Every structure is written in C-alpha cells, then in structure tokens.
C-alpha cells in the first residue's frame, strides 16, 4: 500500500485520532485508492505507533463508510462512485436546512460579518480558478452556520457527509468549479439571516446543496436515479 514519504509527527492528542485523521485524508485525496488493502502493521510502523490505535481508527472509518473490514481476511478502501452523490447531497441539504433554523436565533452581526468575509474569499478563489481553495471556503461558510446552530448531532453528521462529498469532489469534480450561483446564494442566505426570514433561509440553503448535485450529475451524464427521493422540500 502507498505511504506518503513525509508524515507529520504524532501530535499530543491520541494516537487513534491521529491515525484516523491521516487515513481519512489519504482516502479522501486518493492516496489510498478504491479497493486498496490497508495493513494495520504497515500503518503502525509508518506512524511510529502500536497497531491497537490503528485498528481502533479503522473501526471508526468502517462505521463512517470509508473502509470495509472483512473479519479474518483484510481491510480495504471502500470504492466510491459518482452516483453516490444521490446518497450524500439530499441528507446533507436536509441537515443544513435544519441548521439554519437553529442558527437564526443565535445569529449575530459579528457572525454575519464573518460569513461575508468567507464568501468574499470564496468568490476570489473562483475568479482565480483555484478549485481546492474554493472548496475550502465553501465548506468554511457552511461550517460556521452549523457551528452557530450549536447542535452536536447535526455537527457530527454534517461533518461525516462533508468528508464523503469532499472525496467525491477530489475523485470526479476537481476539474469543475462551483459557479457564481453559489456566491449569490451565500449572499442571499446572509440577507435572510439579517431579515430573520426563516422560510427563505430554508429554501435557499436547500437549493444551494441540491442545485450542484443536479449540475454535477448532468455533467457526468448520470441518470436521476433518486428523483423521487430528492423532489420537493426535505424538511
């Protein structure tokens, strides 16, 4: 299995978290490809830690859907397909819609200013055709709203879905930048927070996630196998 030549030293937090974060990153960016066999012994030696935290990390990654562990046999990276976008975007859109509902009474002028700054950086990345920076700032914008919602369960589920979507983007969509529509939708979300328009917040947030799903599906010529599941409001 491929191991990057330069691995950062183990930080102060747990070896399990360290192993999980590195493996997660390698799976997302394609260092470990679909079906790649993962050896806990090789990983442990490369990271300079024991095999136990690596095995614990792999159990978490299996729960998150990144690896498949076949008891008594081996552990391999779960394959990802472009059609997985139909399994990822609709539930994420629903969670993000729930997040704006909870974030609205907690929204402050300071947070709105932060959202404007992040969206400005997002727009600048699009102008510079920097795909990865644009992805980063888009996630940063939505993460701040989820953080403001102060709901542990939404944060956890959104985080996992975001990781899978990031993997999809690395694998299939790195050639495609989000359009200006995303910047405009972010601006509209900020205005809806300012005017406390809950209905508008939900509608725009849902569109901000489902529109890219359909655009990406069209670009990749994927049939809408989930049209009945994704039609209409999710919450």
mmCIF file of C-alpha atoms in Angstrom, residues 7 156 222:
data_model
loop_
_atom_site.group_PDB
_atom_site.id
_atom_site.type_symbol
_atom_site.label_atom_id
_atom_site.label_comp_id
_atom_site.label_asym_id
_atom_site.label_seq_id
_atom_site.Cartn_x
_atom_site.Cartn_y
_atom_site.Cartn_z
ATOM 1 C CA UNK A 7 4.395 12.069 7.547
ATOM 2 C CA UNK A 156 -21.337 15.236 13.664
ATOM 3 C CA UNK A 222 -25.725 10.283 -14.558
#
